[in-house]
C-alpha cells in the first residue's frame, strides 16, 4: 500500500521538475532571510538566479554540523521566532547541541512523511503501534507519534526505558507494530524471555527500526527472534527526524528517500565531488520544503550509496543502501580503516555468539589496539574453556583475514554488556584516559 500515491509514484521527470521549482524558491528564501547563507553564497560566488537546473546544485556550498553549532541556537532560522512551534535538539555529546526548529507546517509535513513511512512498512489505521523511541528533545518519539496519529493508527507512547513494564504492555495490549532502535528490540526480547513471555506468541508483525547503524545479519537475527518483519527507517534531526527515508515491506532493500521533500546526493567525503549512482560516499541532503530551518547541501556524515533501479513496490523514489557507518565512526587501527558494522557482520556470522558486543580502543605504548568483547550464547555458557578459546581464536582469525586488522577478542558472559535504551554504544574509546 502507498499513503500518498500521487507523490510517491511520480514519474522521475515530473519529480525533478517539482524539485527544481522548490529548490529555486528555497535558495531565494535562504539568501534573503538567513545571513549565514547570504554570506556563504557570496563567498562561493553564486546568486539565487544562477540556479537554473538541478545540476546547478553542485555550485552551492555545503552546510556542516559545525555551521549549526556556530549559529547556536537559532542563527539558522529562516522565519521569525514567533512562527516556530517546536524545537528539538541533538544530545550534543561532542560539543554544543544541534538545534532544529519547526513551523506548524513543518510539523504537519513531518507527520505526513511519517504516515507515509508507516504505510510503506505495511501499517494501516487498524494497527496498534508500540512506540519505544524516546520522547523529548530526541526526534524519534514525537516523530513516530505524530505519524501514527496522522495515519489514524493507535499509538502507545511508552518512550524508552521501564523495559519490564514495556514487556507487560506488549503482552497485554497486543500491539502489531513496534518502533525502537534495533538494539533495544533485542533487549526487549531478552527481557521478555526472562519474564517468561514468548515474543513469538504476540500479535506483533512489524518492527520499524532505525536511529543507529545495523546490518542485514542483525535484521535476520531480530526477525527470527521476534518473528516479525524488520524495516529500516532512516532520518536525522538536522533534516527533520525519522522519516527522511524508509524501506518498503515489499522489497526490504534499503530506504526509499522522500525525494519530493529532500534533494539527495552522495559525495566523495575527501574532495566534495558528487558521485554517480551506485558509488559509496557521504550522503548530502537539501531540504526542499522546510520552513523554519531549511538546510542547503547538509553533509550528514552517513556513508551509503543511491540505487535508482525501479522497485517492485511501485515507488519511484531512489533507494539508499543501508547506512554502514558515519565518516566520523571509522576506526583507524594501525593504519587500517574499519567500521563497527563490518565487525558486527563477522561476529554475527559466527555460531555461538550473541548479538551483543562492544569495541574498546586503547593505546598501548604508541600503538592503538582494539579489543572486542562479545557475549556468548546461553547454550555455550557451560562449555569447556578450550571450546571458548577456540571460538575466540576463530573470530580473531576471521577479522584479521577479512578486515586486515589485528584484534583481541574476549568472550564474555551472557547479559554482561550494558544494554542501551536508545542508541547502542558500540565503540568505547579509552585512548584519552591513559588506558
Ligand atoms: O536518530 C532520527 C531517527 C529516529 C531515525 C528514529 C530513525 C528512527 P539523530 O539522533 O539526529 O536522529 O541521529 C541521526 O543516526 O545521521 C545516522 O548516523 C544515524 N541513523 C539514523 N537512522 C539510521 C539508520 C535520529 N536507519 C543519525 N541506519 C544519522 C543507520 C541511522 N544509521
XYZ file of C-alpha atoms and ligand atoms in Angstrom:
467
model
C 0.000 0.000 0.000
C 1.073 3.584 -0.647
C -0.067 6.520 1.518
C 0.442 9.339 -0.988
C 0.159 7.554 -4.331
C 0.450 10.696 -6.428
C 3.744 11.869 -4.918
C 5.338 8.547 -4.127
C 4.930 7.237 -7.689
C 5.561 10.469 -9.591
C 7.419 9.857 -12.884
C 11.050 10.944 -12.491
C 10.800 13.859 -14.936
C 7.832 15.331 -13.068
C 9.542 14.748 -9.741
C 12.656 16.540 -10.959
C 10.607 19.469 -12.242
C 8.966 19.766 -8.824
C 12.343 19.553 -7.099
C 13.732 22.315 -9.274
C 10.820 24.662 -8.555
C 11.209 24.003 -4.859
C 14.987 24.364 -4.941
C 14.806 27.757 -6.638
C 12.284 29.015 -4.114
C 14.402 27.690 -1.249
C 17.655 29.235 -2.446
C 15.998 32.584 -2.864
C 14.459 32.355 0.572
C 17.594 31.439 2.496
C 19.641 34.042 0.633
C 17.286 36.773 1.736
C 16.441 35.518 5.222
C 19.491 33.793 6.687
C 22.669 35.899 6.982
C 24.795 32.727 7.211
C 23.608 31.599 3.761
C 23.867 35.023 2.160
C 27.462 35.170 3.315
C 28.231 31.580 2.244
C 26.686 32.091 -1.222
C 28.530 35.384 -1.696
C 31.756 33.701 -0.737
C 31.127 30.887 -3.241
C 30.250 33.493 -5.889
C 26.773 32.134 -6.506
C 23.476 34.033 -6.568
C 19.938 32.625 -6.375
C 19.291 33.364 -10.056
C 22.252 31.145 -11.011
C 20.230 28.070 -10.067
C 18.524 27.174 -13.361
C 18.827 23.374 -13.436
C 19.056 20.674 -10.774
C 22.686 20.123 -11.705
C 23.414 23.696 -10.565
C 23.012 22.352 -7.037
C 26.714 21.496 -7.029
C 27.523 25.226 -7.278
C 26.056 25.764 -3.810
C 28.265 25.488 -0.724
C 27.857 22.660 1.794
C 26.423 23.141 5.257
C 28.086 21.217 8.064
C 27.370 20.388 11.657
C 29.879 22.984 12.775
C 27.869 25.666 10.926
C 24.885 24.700 13.037
C 26.987 24.894 16.181
C 28.476 28.253 15.209
C 24.971 29.607 14.759
C 23.703 28.146 18.031
C 20.905 28.288 19.000
C 18.620 29.992 16.451
C 21.007 31.605 13.941
C 19.892 29.422 11.019
C 16.169 30.098 11.409
C 14.666 31.423 8.177
C 11.406 32.619 9.758
C 10.640 34.948 12.672
C 10.846 33.122 16.000
C 7.098 33.623 16.506
C 6.408 31.228 13.648
C 8.381 28.422 15.268
C 6.156 25.967 17.138
C 8.611 23.198 18.058
C 12.298 22.973 18.908
C 14.273 19.716 19.028
C 17.968 19.279 19.711
C 20.614 16.594 19.480
C 22.261 15.453 22.669
C 25.465 17.336 21.927
C 27.854 14.820 23.463
C 30.643 16.116 21.267
C 30.080 19.832 21.654
C 27.143 22.213 21.698
C 23.759 20.685 20.979
C 22.450 20.984 17.434
C 19.139 22.809 17.466
C 16.292 22.297 14.990
C 13.186 24.483 14.684
C 9.836 23.637 13.033
C 6.908 25.791 11.923
C 3.367 24.415 12.165
C 3.601 23.389 8.507
C 6.949 21.659 9.116
C 5.359 19.615 11.897
C 2.432 18.755 9.610
C 4.727 17.724 6.736
C 6.772 15.598 9.100
C 3.630 13.852 10.358
C 2.619 13.155 6.754
C 6.047 11.768 5.869
C 5.945 9.553 8.930
C 2.428 8.392 7.985
C 3.856 7.511 4.551
C 6.632 5.665 6.323
C 4.235 3.619 8.429
C 2.258 2.630 5.351
C 5.452 1.710 3.476
C 6.244 -0.577 6.414
C 2.876 -2.258 5.984
C 0.861 -0.393 8.639
C -2.808 0.581 8.380
C -5.109 2.561 10.620
C -6.151 -0.698 12.262
C -2.702 -1.222 13.783
C -1.622 -0.561 17.344
C 1.853 0.966 17.468
C 4.098 0.455 20.487
C 6.428 3.444 20.299
C 9.573 2.883 22.355
C 11.607 5.644 20.703
C 12.500 8.236 23.330
C 10.138 11.194 23.718
C 11.824 14.523 24.350
C 14.445 16.514 22.524
C 15.267 13.371 20.512
C 13.109 13.324 17.377
C 12.339 9.590 17.372
C 9.457 9.541 19.873
C 7.416 12.536 18.740
C 8.208 11.885 15.070
C 6.702 8.399 15.154
C 3.882 9.595 17.417
C 2.561 12.264 15.056
C 2.948 9.948 12.070
C 0.910 7.145 13.603
C -1.812 9.630 14.585
C -1.821 11.109 11.091
C -2.412 7.626 9.738
C -5.150 7.008 12.274
C -3.465 4.072 13.973
C -3.494 3.759 17.767
C -0.226 4.744 19.384
C 1.105 3.642 22.756
C 3.566 6.413 23.732
C 5.687 4.330 26.074
C 9.043 6.013 25.182
C 12.345 4.338 26.165
C 13.062 2.620 29.490
C 10.981 0.658 32.053
C 11.755 -2.395 29.988
C 9.873 -4.945 32.111
C 6.813 -2.724 32.050
C 7.094 -2.499 28.270
C 7.059 -6.280 28.032
C 3.910 -6.324 30.161
C 2.197 -3.849 27.818
C 3.361 -5.710 24.727
C 1.682 -8.757 26.192
C -1.499 -7.031 27.418
C -2.202 -4.524 24.595
C -1.089 -6.794 21.764
C 0.399 -4.112 19.501
C 1.036 -5.179 15.916
C 3.860 -2.715 15.226
C 6.850 -1.766 17.343
C 9.129 1.252 16.890
C 12.523 1.414 18.608
C 16.230 1.056 17.928
C 17.248 -2.402 16.687
C 19.444 -2.904 19.749
C 16.551 -2.100 22.082
C 14.327 -4.588 20.240
C 16.789 -7.331 21.172
C 16.885 -6.147 24.776
C 13.088 -6.212 24.958
C 13.070 -9.727 23.579
C 15.668 -10.857 26.080
C 13.736 -9.289 28.978
C 10.576 -10.996 27.739
C 12.363 -14.345 27.824
C 13.409 -13.708 31.427
C 9.816 -12.878 32.301
C 8.503 -15.983 30.576
C 6.774 -14.032 27.792
C 7.198 -15.591 24.357
C 7.556 -12.842 21.750
C 6.604 -15.263 19.011
C 3.159 -15.752 20.541
C 2.413 -11.982 20.451
C 0.436 -10.383 17.572
C 3.445 -8.187 16.717
C 4.180 -8.384 12.978
C 6.401 -5.427 12.011
C 9.265 -3.551 13.656
C 10.303 -0.096 12.426
C 13.921 0.166 13.451
C 16.492 2.899 12.998
C 18.450 5.717 14.657
C 21.616 3.593 14.693
C 23.569 1.531 12.171
C 22.601 -2.132 11.929
C 23.449 -4.853 9.470
C 21.415 -7.292 7.408
C 22.624 -10.124 9.558
C 21.296 -8.268 12.613
C 17.995 -7.891 10.752
C 17.762 -11.666 10.284
C 18.597 -12.211 13.940
C 15.803 -9.832 15.030
C 13.288 -11.213 12.523
C 13.910 -14.753 13.760
C 13.876 -13.939 17.452
C 10.759 -11.747 17.337
C 9.019 -13.440 14.409
C 8.342 -10.114 12.674
C 9.402 -8.211 9.561
C 12.130 -5.699 10.456
C 12.036 -2.463 8.457
C 14.875 0.060 8.286
C 13.899 3.700 8.861
C 16.390 6.498 8.334
C 16.478 10.092 9.452
C 18.389 12.725 11.345
C 17.269 15.619 13.483
C 19.080 18.292 11.476
C 16.993 17.413 8.410
C 13.699 16.594 10.186
C 13.922 13.444 12.312
C 12.803 9.918 11.402
C 11.055 9.530 8.036
C 13.652 11.036 5.694
C 13.602 7.547 4.216
C 12.086 4.143 4.895
C 12.180 0.688 3.387
C 9.080 -0.729 1.788
C 7.874 -4.014 3.181
C 7.592 -5.455 -0.330
C 11.317 -5.314 -1.096
C 13.063 -4.560 2.233
C 16.074 -3.471 0.267
C 17.120 -0.069 1.565
C 15.135 3.050 2.487
C 13.273 4.974 -0.223
C 14.129 8.641 0.257
C 11.242 11.130 0.359
C 12.508 12.983 -2.668
C 9.668 15.453 -3.048
C 10.878 16.962 0.251
C 14.589 16.169 0.163
C 17.135 16.510 -2.603
C 19.842 13.900 -2.115
C 23.379 13.447 -3.382
C 26.314 11.240 -2.479
C 29.731 12.882 -2.473
C 33.307 11.847 -2.044
C 33.944 12.976 1.547
C 37.534 13.916 0.747
C 37.047 16.006 -2.388
C 33.389 17.044 -2.091
C 32.760 15.835 -5.691
C 29.337 14.400 -6.486
C 29.486 10.641 -7.115
C 27.382 8.711 -9.647
C 24.554 6.427 -8.509
C 25.833 3.194 -7.016
C 29.078 4.618 -5.693
C 29.623 4.764 -1.970
C 30.267 8.059 -0.237
C 28.734 10.602 2.142
C 25.035 11.385 1.895
C 24.256 15.084 1.424
C 20.698 16.377 1.804
C 18.986 19.641 0.849
C 15.598 20.214 2.482
C 13.150 21.377 -0.195
C 10.139 22.287 1.934
C 11.375 23.010 5.452
C 10.276 26.499 6.512
C 11.793 27.166 9.923
C 15.281 25.868 9.350
C 15.984 24.785 5.787
C 19.415 23.358 5.087
C 21.374 23.546 1.861
C 23.593 20.567 0.981
C 23.872 19.316 4.537
C 26.711 16.846 4.998
C 25.166 14.032 7.032
C 28.461 12.122 7.513
C 26.456 8.947 6.822
C 28.044 6.545 4.379
C 25.835 4.991 1.748
C 25.096 4.847 -1.983
C 21.991 5.597 -4.040
C 20.076 2.992 -6.001
C 17.944 4.283 -8.907
C 16.651 0.880 -10.051
C 12.855 0.540 -10.100
C 11.370 -1.043 -7.009
C 8.676 -3.660 -7.078
C 6.572 -1.612 -4.635
C 5.914 0.967 -7.386
C 7.522 3.916 -5.614
C 9.702 5.995 -7.908
C 11.844 7.443 -5.111
C 15.515 6.466 -5.057
C 16.601 3.953 -2.506
C 19.663 4.386 -0.333
C 21.730 1.413 0.734
C 21.729 0.634 4.398
C 23.982 3.142 6.191
C 27.164 1.242 7.006
C 28.527 3.874 9.349
C 29.469 7.515 9.655
C 32.604 9.163 8.380
C 33.339 10.036 11.997
C 32.739 6.421 13.194
C 35.528 4.986 11.131
C 38.183 3.391 13.286
C 41.758 3.609 12.128
C 43.756 0.886 13.798
C 47.424 0.900 12.866
C 46.626 2.382 9.506
C 43.738 0.046 8.702
C 40.254 1.550 8.329
C 37.425 -0.424 9.915
C 33.758 0.290 10.529
C 31.963 -1.199 13.524
C 29.322 -2.592 11.142
C 31.947 -4.725 9.392
C 32.878 -6.192 12.735
C 29.206 -6.765 13.559
C 28.737 -8.794 10.382
C 31.709 -11.034 11.124
C 30.676 -11.536 14.743
C 27.099 -12.450 13.970
C 28.144 -14.878 11.255
C 29.882 -16.885 13.954
C 27.854 -19.582 15.573
C 27.779 -19.423 19.379
C 27.923 -15.644 19.887
C 25.006 -13.409 20.837
C 24.214 -10.085 19.078
C 25.682 -8.017 21.917
C 29.174 -6.617 21.590
C 31.381 -3.641 22.329
C 34.624 -2.490 20.756
C 37.263 -0.975 23.040
C 40.021 1.140 21.562
C 43.076 1.524 23.753
C 46.561 2.863 23.385
C 49.426 0.623 24.401
C 52.723 2.472 24.131
C 52.418 4.249 20.810
C 50.096 1.712 19.280
C 46.318 1.735 19.083
C 44.800 -1.607 19.919
C 41.297 -2.947 19.589
C 39.593 -5.355 21.917
C 36.205 -6.765 21.045
C 34.026 -8.070 23.818
C 31.181 -10.225 22.630
C 28.685 -12.233 24.595
C 28.368 -15.947 24.128
C 25.122 -17.721 23.644
C 23.423 -19.214 26.688
C 23.946 -22.589 25.035
C 27.734 -22.253 25.113
C 27.930 -20.792 28.575
C 28.759 -24.022 30.357
C 31.144 -25.293 27.740
C 34.755 -26.066 28.399
C 37.307 -23.285 28.408
C 39.027 -24.969 25.468
C 35.922 -24.644 23.297
C 35.631 -20.984 24.180
C 39.285 -20.311 23.421
C 38.864 -21.950 20.057
C 35.908 -19.678 19.341
C 37.886 -16.568 20.340
C 40.713 -17.587 18.034
C 38.332 -18.268 15.201
C 36.802 -14.780 15.428
C 40.230 -13.163 15.715
C 41.421 -15.016 12.623
C 38.298 -14.097 10.655
C 38.677 -10.422 11.475
C 42.350 -10.476 10.544
C 41.587 -12.282 7.310
C 38.616 -10.202 6.143
C 39.384 -6.760 7.577
C 43.159 -6.937 7.842
C 43.273 -5.754 11.414
C 44.625 -7.492 14.467
C 42.226 -7.574 17.400
C 41.891 -9.211 20.749
C 38.566 -10.977 21.120
C 37.172 -11.665 24.550
C 34.062 -13.759 25.024
C 32.007 -12.546 27.944
C 29.054 -13.939 29.882
C 25.534 -13.640 28.531
C 23.901 -10.345 29.571
C 27.140 -8.790 30.855
C 27.402 -5.999 28.256
C 25.395 -2.953 29.215
C 22.085 -2.694 27.341
C 21.046 0.669 25.990
C 17.523 2.060 25.981
C 18.130 4.008 22.769
C 21.179 4.145 20.534
C 23.660 1.399 21.420
C 27.196 2.425 22.305
C 29.266 0.033 20.219
C 32.642 1.740 20.484
C 34.347 2.749 23.704
C 37.418 4.851 23.087
C 39.771 4.680 26.051
C 42.690 6.361 24.310
C 42.395 9.650 26.107
C 42.007 8.092 29.509
C 45.555 6.834 29.761
C 44.361 3.265 29.137
O 18.245 9.155 15.041
C 16.331 10.159 13.968
C 15.676 8.830 13.914
C 14.848 8.443 14.933
C 15.874 7.991 12.820
C 14.211 7.212 14.890
C 15.234 6.772 12.755
C 14.405 6.384 13.791
P 19.628 11.771 15.329
O 19.608 11.458 16.777
O 19.889 13.172 14.902
O 18.263 11.393 14.659
O 20.702 10.804 14.684
C 20.876 10.781 13.304
O 21.600 8.458 13.366
O 22.882 10.686 10.898
C 22.732 8.279 11.324
O 24.125 8.340 11.603
C 22.028 7.510 12.410
N 20.884 6.793 11.860
C 19.595 7.169 11.868
N 18.829 6.224 11.266
C 19.682 5.242 10.851
C 19.533 4.010 10.165
C 17.702 10.143 14.607
N 18.348 3.547 9.790
C 21.947 9.787 12.927
N 20.654 3.296 9.902
C 22.102 9.655 11.434
C 21.870 3.730 10.280
C 20.992 5.623 11.222
N 22.071 4.864 10.942
